[in-house]
Amino acid sequence: MATDELSSKLSRRLQIEEGAEDPVAEDVLGHQNGSEEKPSTTNANADSELGAKLMRRGELNEGLGEQCQPSMKVFNPYTEFKEFSRNQIKDMERMFKTYDAGKDNYIDLMELKLMMEKLGASQTHIGLKNMIKEVDEDLDNKLSFREFLLIFRKAAAGELAEDSGLSVLARLSEIDVSTEGVKGAKTFFEAKVQAINESNRFEAEIRQEQEAKKKQVEEQKQRRTAFKELQSAFK
């Protein structure tokens, strides 16, 4: 089949580039009567994909691109994005999950298109692709939650062009990302003070969440007690 043939060619071409095999002239395939097969649309698409992969491999060999390996460490947004409060990160997470229609923990091109339309800032197909490309560290053409948070980090640091799609997304999301983290400190001592303040704020937010949950449990307990008292009065 054409797909198997292209896969075999791709494997052999990569082996040649890595020095595992010596290059030899490729056979010209044709019918027994000498006529050539007409390339199908599928073959054309596969050839295009093959060309893109070979170009990518060439860039990596020449040091023009960075080869991204999947990270094995567990991503913790609260420790990696310390410039944001827990409430801010939770707001971003809620927004991310709202537009993750496929529930696969990624926002793809079509989901990003829907997001921008909902925000009242529709983008062209190329504009959407450029938005993803700007923070797509693993080059999978979609946004993970970590890459989604990078949008707001760049916005808070003033690293986004005012008219860029990501800048519009951050501005219209109604999430306050104006606070600066330790990176915005002018001196070492100022950075130490900010780090302590960030730590204290983090602990305070956890205590607030625990107190809120404790209060909720207590209110539920009181409602159950009141219901039982009311129920016993009718017996």
CSV table of N, CA and C in Angstrom, one decimal, residues 54-194:
chain,number,residue,atom,x,y,z
A,54,LEU,N,11.1,15.5,7.4
A,54,LEU,CA,12.5,15.5,7.0
A,54,LEU,C,13.1,16.9,7.2
A,55,MET,N,12.3,18.0,6.9
A,55,MET,CA,12.8,19.3,7.1
A,55,MET,C,13.1,19.6,8.6
A,56,ARG,N,12.1,19.1,9.5
A,56,ARG,CA,12.3,19.3,10.9
A,56,ARG,C,13.5,18.5,11.4
A,57,ARG,N,13.8,17.3,10.9
A,57,ARG,CA,14.9,16.5,11.3
A,57,ARG,C,16.2,17.2,10.8
A,58,GLY,N,16.2,17.8,9.6
A,58,GLY,CA,17.3,18.6,9.1
A,58,GLY,C,17.7,19.8,10.0
A,59,GLU,N,16.6,20.5,10.4
A,59,GLU,CA,16.8,21.6,11.3
A,59,GLU,C,17.4,21.2,12.6
A,60,LEU,N,17.0,20.1,13.2
A,60,LEU,CA,17.5,19.6,14.4
A,60,LEU,C,19.0,19.2,14.3
A,61,ASN,N,19.3,18.6,13.1
A,61,ASN,CA,20.7,18.1,12.9
A,61,ASN,C,21.6,19.3,12.7
A,62,GLU,N,21.1,20.4,12.2
A,62,GLU,CA,21.9,21.6,11.9
A,62,GLU,C,21.9,22.6,13.1
A,63,GLY,N,21.2,22.2,14.2
A,63,GLY,CA,21.1,23.0,15.4
A,63,GLY,C,20.2,24.2,15.3
A,64,LEU,N,19.3,24.2,14.3
A,64,LEU,CA,18.4,25.3,14.1
A,64,LEU,C,17.1,25.2,14.9
A,65,GLY,N,16.9,24.1,15.4
A,65,GLY,CA,15.6,23.9,16.2
A,65,GLY,C,15.9,23.2,17.5
A,66,GLU,N,15.0,23.2,18.5
A,66,GLU,CA,15.2,22.6,19.7
A,66,GLU,C,14.4,21.3,19.7
A,67,GLN,N,15.0,20.2,20.1
A,67,GLN,CA,14.3,19.0,20.2
A,67,GLN,C,13.6,18.8,21.6
A,68,CYS,N,12.3,18.8,21.6
A,68,CYS,CA,11.5,18.8,22.9
A,68,CYS,C,11.3,17.3,23.3
A,69,GLN,N,11.6,17.0,24.4
A,69,GLN,CA,11.3,15.7,25.0
A,69,GLN,C,10.2,15.8,26.0
A,70,PRO,N,9.3,14.9,26.0
A,70,PRO,CA,8.2,15.0,27.0
A,70,PRO,C,8.7,14.9,28.4
A,71,SER,N,8.2,15.9,29.3
A,71,SER,CA,8.7,15.9,30.6
A,71,SER,C,8.0,14.9,31.5
A,72,MET,N,8.8,14.2,32.4
A,72,MET,CA,8.3,13.2,33.2
A,72,MET,C,7.9,13.7,34.6
A,73,LYS,N,8.2,14.9,34.9
A,73,LYS,CA,7.9,15.5,36.2
A,73,LYS,C,6.4,15.9,36.2
A,74,VAL,N,5.8,15.9,37.4
A,74,VAL,CA,4.5,16.2,37.6
A,74,VAL,C,4.4,17.8,37.6
A,75,PHE,N,3.5,18.3,36.9
A,75,PHE,CA,3.3,19.8,36.8
A,75,PHE,C,2.5,20.3,37.9
A,76,ASN,N,3.0,21.2,38.7
A,76,ASN,CA,2.3,21.8,39.8
A,76,ASN,C,2.2,23.3,39.5
A,77,PRO,N,1.1,23.8,39.1
A,77,PRO,CA,1.0,25.2,38.7
A,77,PRO,C,1.2,26.2,39.9
A,78,TYR,N,0.9,25.8,41.1
A,78,TYR,CA,1.1,26.6,42.3
A,78,TYR,C,2.5,26.9,42.6
A,79,THR,N,3.4,25.9,42.4
A,79,THR,CA,4.8,26.1,42.7
A,79,THR,C,5.6,26.7,41.5
A,80,GLU,N,5.1,26.4,40.2
A,80,GLU,CA,5.9,26.9,39.1
A,80,GLU,C,5.5,28.3,38.7
A,81,PHE,N,4.2,28.7,39.0
A,81,PHE,CA,3.7,30.0,38.6
A,81,PHE,C,3.4,30.8,39.9
A,82,LYS,N,4.5,31.0,40.7
A,82,LYS,CA,4.3,31.6,42.0
A,82,LYS,C,3.9,33.1,41.9
A,83,GLU,N,4.1,33.7,40.7
A,83,GLU,CA,3.7,35.1,40.6
A,83,GLU,C,2.2,35.3,40.6
A,84,PHE,N,1.4,34.2,40.5
A,84,PHE,CA,0.0,34.3,40.6
A,84,PHE,C,-0.5,33.7,41.9
A,85,SER,N,-1.6,34.2,42.4
A,85,SER,CA,-2.2,33.7,43.6
A,85,SER,C,-3.0,32.4,43.3
A,86,ARG,N,-3.3,31.6,44.3
A,86,ARG,CA,-4.1,30.4,44.1
A,86,ARG,C,-5.4,30.7,43.4
A,87,ASN,N,-6.0,31.8,43.8
A,87,ASN,CA,-7.3,32.2,43.2
A,87,ASN,C,-7.2,32.5,41.8
A,88,GLN,N,-6.1,33.2,41.4
A,88,GLN,CA,-5.9,33.5,40.0
A,88,GLN,C,-5.7,32.2,39.2
A,89,ILE,N,-4.9,31.3,39.7
A,89,ILE,CA,-4.7,30.1,39.0
A,89,ILE,C,-6.0,29.2,38.9
A,90,LYS,N,-6.8,29.2,39.9
A,90,LYS,CA,-8.0,28.5,39.9
A,90,LYS,C,-9.0,29.1,38.8
A,91,ASP,N,-9.0,30.5,38.7
A,91,ASP,CA,-9.8,31.1,37.7
A,91,ASP,C,-9.3,30.7,36.3
A,92,MET,N,-8.0,30.7,36.1
A,92,MET,CA,-7.5,30.3,34.8
A,92,MET,C,-7.8,28.8,34.5
A,93,GLU,N,-7.8,28.0,35.5
A,93,GLU,CA,-8.1,26.6,35.3
A,93,GLU,C,-9.6,26.4,35.0
A,94,ARG,N,-10.4,27.2,35.6
A,94,ARG,CA,-11.9,27.1,35.3
A,94,ARG,C,-12.1,27.5,33.8
A,95,MET,N,-11.4,28.6,33.4
A,95,MET,CA,-11.6,29.0,32.0
A,95,MET,C,-11.0,28.0,31.1
A,96,PHE,N,-9.9,27.4,31.4
A,96,PHE,CA,-9.3,26.4,30.5
A,96,PHE,C,-10.3,25.2,30.4
A,97,LYS,N,-10.8,24.7,31.5
A,97,LYS,CA,-11.7,23.6,31.4
A,97,LYS,C,-13.0,23.9,30.7
A,98,THR,N,-13.4,25.2,30.8
A,98,THR,CA,-14.7,25.6,30.1
A,98,THR,C,-14.5,25.4,28.6
A,99,TYR,N,-13.4,25.7,28.0
A,99,TYR,CA,-13.2,25.7,26.6
A,99,TYR,C,-12.5,24.4,26.1
A,100,ASP,N,-12.1,23.5,27.1
A,100,ASP,CA,-11.6,22.2,26.7
A,100,ASP,C,-12.8,21.3,26.4
A,101,ALA,N,-13.4,21.5,25.3
A,101,ALA,CA,-14.7,20.7,24.9
A,101,ALA,C,-14.4,19.3,24.8
A,102,GLY,N,-13.3,18.8,24.4
A,102,GLY,CA,-13.0,17.4,24.2
A,102,GLY,C,-12.6,16.7,25.5
A,103,LYS,N,-12.4,17.5,26.6
A,103,LYS,CA,-12.1,17.0,27.9
A,103,LYS,C,-10.8,16.1,27.9
A,104,ASP,N,-9.8,16.5,27.1
A,104,ASP,CA,-8.6,15.8,26.9
A,104,ASP,C,-7.4,16.6,27.5
A,105,ASN,N,-7.7,17.6,28.3
A,105,ASN,CA,-6.7,18.5,29.0
A,105,ASN,C,-5.9,19.3,28.0
A,106,TYR,N,-6.4,19.5,26.8
A,106,TYR,CA,-5.8,20.4,25.8
A,106,TYR,C,-6.8,21.3,25.2
A,107,ILE,N,-6.4,22.4,24.7
A,107,ILE,CA,-7.2,23.3,23.9
A,107,ILE,C,-6.6,23.3,22.5
A,108,ASP,N,-7.3,22.7,21.5
A,108,ASP,CA,-6.8,22.6,20.2
A,108,ASP,C,-7.3,23.9,19.4
A,109,LEU,N,-7.0,23.8,18.1
A,109,LEU,CA,-7.2,25.0,17.2
A,109,LEU,C,-8.7,25.4,17.2
A,110,MET,N,-9.6,24.4,17.0
A,110,MET,CA,-11.0,24.7,17.0
A,110,MET,C,-11.6,25.2,18.3
A,111,GLU,N,-11.0,24.6,19.4
A,111,GLU,CA,-11.5,25.1,20.7
A,111,GLU,C,-11.0,26.5,21.0
A,112,LEU,N,-9.8,26.8,20.6
A,112,LEU,CA,-9.3,28.2,20.7
A,112,LEU,C,-10.1,29.1,19.9
A,113,LYS,N,-10.5,28.7,18.7
A,113,LYS,CA,-11.4,29.5,17.8
A,113,LYS,C,-12.7,29.8,18.5
A,114,LEU,N,-13.3,28.8,19.1
A,114,LEU,CA,-14.5,29.0,19.9
A,114,LEU,C,-14.3,30.0,21.0
A,115,MET,N,-13.2,29.8,21.7
A,115,MET,CA,-12.9,30.7,22.9
A,115,MET,C,-12.8,32.2,22.5
A,116,MET,N,-12.1,32.4,21.4
A,116,MET,CA,-11.9,33.8,20.9
A,116,MET,C,-13.3,34.4,20.4
A,117,GLU,N,-14.1,33.5,19.8
A,117,GLU,CA,-15.4,34.0,19.4
A,117,GLU,C,-16.3,34.4,20.6
A,118,LYS,N,-16.2,33.6,21.6
A,118,LYS,CA,-17.0,33.8,22.8
A,118,LYS,C,-16.5,35.1,23.5
A,119,LEU,N,-15.2,35.4,23.4
A,119,LEU,CA,-14.7,36.6,24.0
A,119,LEU,C,-14.9,37.8,23.1
A,120,GLY,N,-15.5,37.6,21.9
A,120,GLY,CA,-15.8,38.7,21.0
A,120,GLY,C,-14.6,39.2,20.3
A,121,ALA,N,-13.6,38.3,20.1
A,121,ALA,CA,-12.4,38.7,19.4
A,121,ALA,C,-12.0,37.6,18.4
A,122,SER,N,-12.8,37.4,17.4
A,122,SER,CA,-12.6,36.3,16.5
A,122,SER,C,-11.3,36.5,15.7
A,123,GLN,N,-10.6,35.4,15.5
A,123,GLN,CA,-9.3,35.4,14.8
A,123,GLN,C,-9.3,34.6,13.5
A,124,THR,N,-8.4,35.0,12.6
A,124,THR,CA,-8.3,34.2,11.4
A,124,THR,C,-7.6,32.9,11.7
A,125,HIS,N,-7.7,31.9,10.7
A,125,HIS,CA,-7.1,30.6,10.9
A,125,HIS,C,-5.6,30.8,11.2
A,126,ILE,N,-4.9,31.6,10.4
A,126,ILE,CA,-3.5,31.9,10.6
A,126,ILE,C,-3.2,32.6,12.0
A,127,GLY,N,-4.1,33.5,12.3
A,127,GLY,CA,-4.0,34.2,13.6
A,127,GLY,C,-4.0,33.2,14.8
A,128,LEU,N,-5.0,32.2,14.7
A,128,LEU,CA,-5.1,31.2,15.7
A,128,LEU,C,-3.9,30.3,15.8
A,129,LYS,N,-3.3,30.0,14.7
A,129,LYS,CA,-2.1,29.1,14.6
A,129,LYS,C,-1.0,29.9,15.2
A,130,ASN,N,-0.9,31.2,15.0
A,130,ASN,CA,0.2,32.0,15.5
A,130,ASN,C,0.1,32.1,17.0
A,131,MET,N,-1.1,32.2,17.5
A,131,MET,CA,-1.4,32.3,19.0
A,131,MET,C,-0.8,31.0,19.7
A,132,ILE,N,-1.2,29.9,19.1
A,132,ILE,CA,-0.7,28.6,19.7
A,132,ILE,C,0.8,28.5,19.6
A,133,LYS,N,1.4,28.9,18.4
A,133,LYS,CA,2.8,28.8,18.2
A,133,LYS,C,3.6,29.6,19.2
A,134,GLU,N,3.1,30.7,19.7
A,134,GLU,CA,3.8,31.6,20.6
A,134,GLU,C,4.1,31.0,21.9
A,135,VAL,N,3.3,30.0,22.4
A,135,VAL,CA,3.5,29.4,23.7
A,135,VAL,C,3.6,27.9,23.6
A,136,ASP,N,3.6,27.3,22.4
A,136,ASP,CA,3.6,25.9,22.2
A,136,ASP,C,5.0,25.3,22.3
A,137,GLU,N,5.4,25.0,23.5
A,137,GLU,CA,6.7,24.6,23.8
A,137,GLU,C,7.0,23.2,23.3
A,138,ASP,N,6.0,22.3,23.3
A,138,ASP,CA,6.3,20.9,22.8
A,138,ASP,C,5.9,20.7,21.4
A,139,LEU,N,5.5,21.7,20.7
A,139,LEU,CA,5.2,21.7,19.2
A,139,LEU,C,4.2,20.6,18.9
A,140,ASP,N,3.1,20.5,19.7
A,140,ASP,CA,2.0,19.6,19.4
A,140,ASP,C,0.8,20.3,18.8
A,141,ASN,N,1.0,21.6,18.5
A,141,ASN,CA,-0.1,22.4,17.9
A,141,ASN,C,-1.4,22.5,18.7
A,142,LYS,N,-1.2,22.4,20.0
A,142,LYS,CA,-2.4,22.6,20.9
A,142,LYS,C,-1.8,23.1,22.3
A,143,LEU,N,-2.7,23.6,23.1
A,143,LEU,CA,-2.3,24.2,24.4
A,143,LEU,C,-2.6,23.3,25.5
A,144,SER,N,-1.6,23.0,26.3
A,144,SER,CA,-1.8,22.3,27.6
A,144,SER,C,-2.1,23.4,28.6
A,145,PHE,N,-2.5,23.0,29.8
A,145,PHE,CA,-2.8,24.0,30.8
A,145,PHE,C,-1.6,24.8,31.2
A,146,ARG,N,-0.4,24.2,31.2
A,146,ARG,CA,0.8,24.9,31.5
A,146,ARG,C,1.1,26.0,30.5
A,147,GLU,N,0.9,25.6,29.2
A,147,GLU,CA,1.1,26.6,28.1
A,147,GLU,C,0.0,27.7,28.2
A,148,PHE,N,-1.1,27.3,28.6
A,148,PHE,CA,-2.2,28.3,28.8
A,148,PHE,C,-1.8,29.3,29.9
A,149,LEU,N,-1.2,28.8,30.9
A,149,LEU,CA,-0.7,29.8,32.0
A,149,LEU,C,0.4,30.6,31.5
A,150,LEU,N,1.2,30.2,30.6
A,150,LEU,CA,2.3,31.0,30.0
A,150,LEU,C,1.7,32.2,29.3
A,151,ILE,N,0.5,32.1,28.8
A,151,ILE,CA,-0.1,33.3,28.2
A,151,ILE,C,-0.2,34.5,29.2
A,152,PHE,N,-0.7,34.1,30.4
A,152,PHE,CA,-0.9,35.1,31.4
A,152,PHE,C,0.4,35.6,32.0
A,153,ARG,N,1.4,34.7,32.1
A,153,ARG,CA,2.7,35.1,32.6
A,153,ARG,C,3.3,36.1,31.6
A,154,LYS,N,3.2,35.8,30.3
A,154,LYS,CA,3.8,36.8,29.3
A,154,LYS,C,3.0,38.1,29.4
A,155,ALA,N,1.7,38.0,29.6
A,155,ALA,CA,0.9,39.2,29.6
A,155,ALA,C,1.3,40.1,30.9
A,156,ALA,N,1.5,39.4,32.0
A,156,ALA,CA,1.8,40.1,33.2
A,156,ALA,C,3.2,40.7,33.1
A,157,ALA,N,4.1,40.1,32.4
A,157,ALA,CA,5.5,40.6,32.2
A,157,ALA,C,5.6,41.6,31.1
A,158,GLY,N,4.5,41.9,30.4
A,158,GLY,CA,4.5,42.8,29.3
A,158,GLY,C,5.3,42.3,28.0
A,159,GLU,N,5.3,41.0,27.9
A,159,GLU,CA,6.0,40.4,26.7
A,159,GLU,C,5.1,40.1,25.5
A,160,LEU,N,3.9,40.5,25.6
A,160,LEU,CA,3.0,40.3,24.4
A,160,LEU,C,2.7,41.6,23.7
A,161,ALA,N,2.7,41.6,22.4
A,161,ALA,CA,2.4,42.8,21.6
A,161,ALA,C,0.9,43.1,21.9
A,162,GLU,N,0.6,44.4,21.9
A,162,GLU,CA,-0.7,44.9,22.3
A,162,GLU,C,-1.8,44.4,21.3
A,163,ASP,N,-1.4,44.2,20.1
A,163,ASP,CA,-2.4,43.8,19.1
A,163,ASP,C,-2.4,42.3,18.8
A,164,SER,N,-1.6,41.5,19.6
A,164,SER,CA,-1.5,40.1,19.4
A,164,SER,C,-2.7,39.4,19.9
A,165,GLY,N,-3.0,38.2,19.3
A,165,GLY,CA,-4.2,37.5,19.8
A,165,GLY,C,-4.1,37.1,21.2
A,166,LEU,N,-2.9,36.7,21.7
A,166,LEU,CA,-2.8,36.3,23.1
A,166,LEU,C,-3.0,37.4,24.0
A,167,SER,N,-2.5,38.6,23.6
A,167,SER,CA,-2.7,39.8,24.4
A,167,SER,C,-4.2,40.1,24.6
A,168,VAL,N,-5.0,39.9,23.5
A,168,VAL,CA,-6.4,40.2,23.5
A,168,VAL,C,-7.1,39.1,24.4
A,169,LEU,N,-6.6,37.9,24.3
A,169,LEU,CA,-7.2,36.8,25.2
A,169,LEU,C,-7.0,37.1,26.6
A,170,ALA,N,-5.8,37.5,27.0
A,170,ALA,CA,-5.5,37.8,28.4
A,170,ALA,C,-6.3,39.0,28.9
A,171,ARG,N,-6.4,40.0,28.0
A,171,ARG,CA,-7.1,41.2,28.4
A,171,ARG,C,-8.6,41.0,28.6
A,172,LEU,N,-9.2,40.1,27.8
A,172,LEU,CA,-10.7,39.9,27.8
A,172,LEU,C,-11.1,38.8,28.7
A,173,SER,N,-10.1,38.1,29.3
A,173,SER,CA,-10.5,37.0,30.2
A,173,SER,C,-11.0,37.3,31.5
A,174,GLU,N,-10.9,38.6,31.9
A,174,GLU,CA,-11.4,39.1,33.2
A,174,GLU,C,-10.7,38.5,34.4
A,175,ILE,N,-9.4,38.0,34.1
A,175,ILE,CA,-8.5,37.5,35.2
A,175,ILE,C,-7.4,38.6,35.4
A,176,ASP,N,-7.3,39.0,36.7
A,176,ASP,CA,-6.3,40.1,37.0
A,176,ASP,C,-5.0,39.4,37.1
A,177,VAL,N,-4.1,39.8,36.1
A,177,VAL,CA,-2.7,39.3,36.1
A,177,VAL,C,-1.7,40.4,36.3
A,178,SER,N,-2.1,41.4,36.9
A,178,SER,CA,-1.2,42.6,37.0
A,178,SER,C,-0.2,42.5,38.1
A,179,THR,N,-0.3,41.5,39.0
A,179,THR,CA,0.6,41.4,40.1
A,179,THR,C,2.0,40.9,39.6
A,180,GLU,N,3.0,41.3,40.2
A,180,GLU,CA,4.4,40.9,39.7
A,180,GLU,C,5.0,40.0,40.8
A,181,GLY,N,5.7,39.0,40.3
A,181,GLY,CA,6.4,38.1,41.2
A,181,GLY,C,7.8,38.6,41.5
A,182,VAL,N,8.6,37.6,42.0
A,182,VAL,CA,10.0,37.9,42.4
A,182,VAL,C,10.8,38.5,41.2
A,183,LYS,N,10.5,38.0,40.0
A,183,LYS,CA,11.2,38.5,38.8
A,183,LYS,C,11.2,40.0,38.6
A,184,GLY,N,10.1,40.6,39.2
A,184,GLY,CA,10.0,42.1,39.0
A,184,GLY,C,10.8,42.9,40.1
A,185,ALA,N,11.5,42.2,41.0
A,185,ALA,CA,12.2,42.9,42.0
A,185,ALA,C,13.4,43.6,41.5
A,186,LYS,N,13.7,44.8,42.1
A,186,LYS,CA,14.9,45.6,41.6
A,186,LYS,C,16.2,45.1,42.3
A,187,THR,N,16.1,44.7,43.5
A,187,THR,CA,17.3,44.3,44.3
A,187,THR,C,17.1,42.9,44.9
A,188,PHE,N,18.2,42.4,45.3
A,188,PHE,CA,18.2,41.0,46.0
A,188,PHE,C,17.3,41.1,47.2
A,189,PHE,N,17.5,42.1,48.0
A,189,PHE,CA,16.7,42.2,49.3
A,189,PHE,C,15.2,42.4,49.0
A,190,GLU,N,14.9,43.1,48.0
A,190,GLU,CA,13.5,43.3,47.7
A,190,GLU,C,12.9,42.0,47.2
A,191,ALA,N,13.8,41.2,46.5
A,191,ALA,CA,13.3,39.9,46.0
A,191,ALA,C,13.0,39.0,47.2
A,192,LYS,N,13.9,39.0,48.2
A,192,LYS,CA,13.7,38.2,49.4
A,192,LYS,C,12.4,38.5,50.1
A,193,VAL,N,12.2,39.8,50.2
A,193,VAL,CA,10.9,40.3,50.9
A,193,VAL,C,9.7,39.8,50.1
A,194,GLN,N,9.8,40.0,48.8
A,194,GLN,CA,8.7,39.5,48.0
A,194,GLN,C,8.4,38.0,48.1
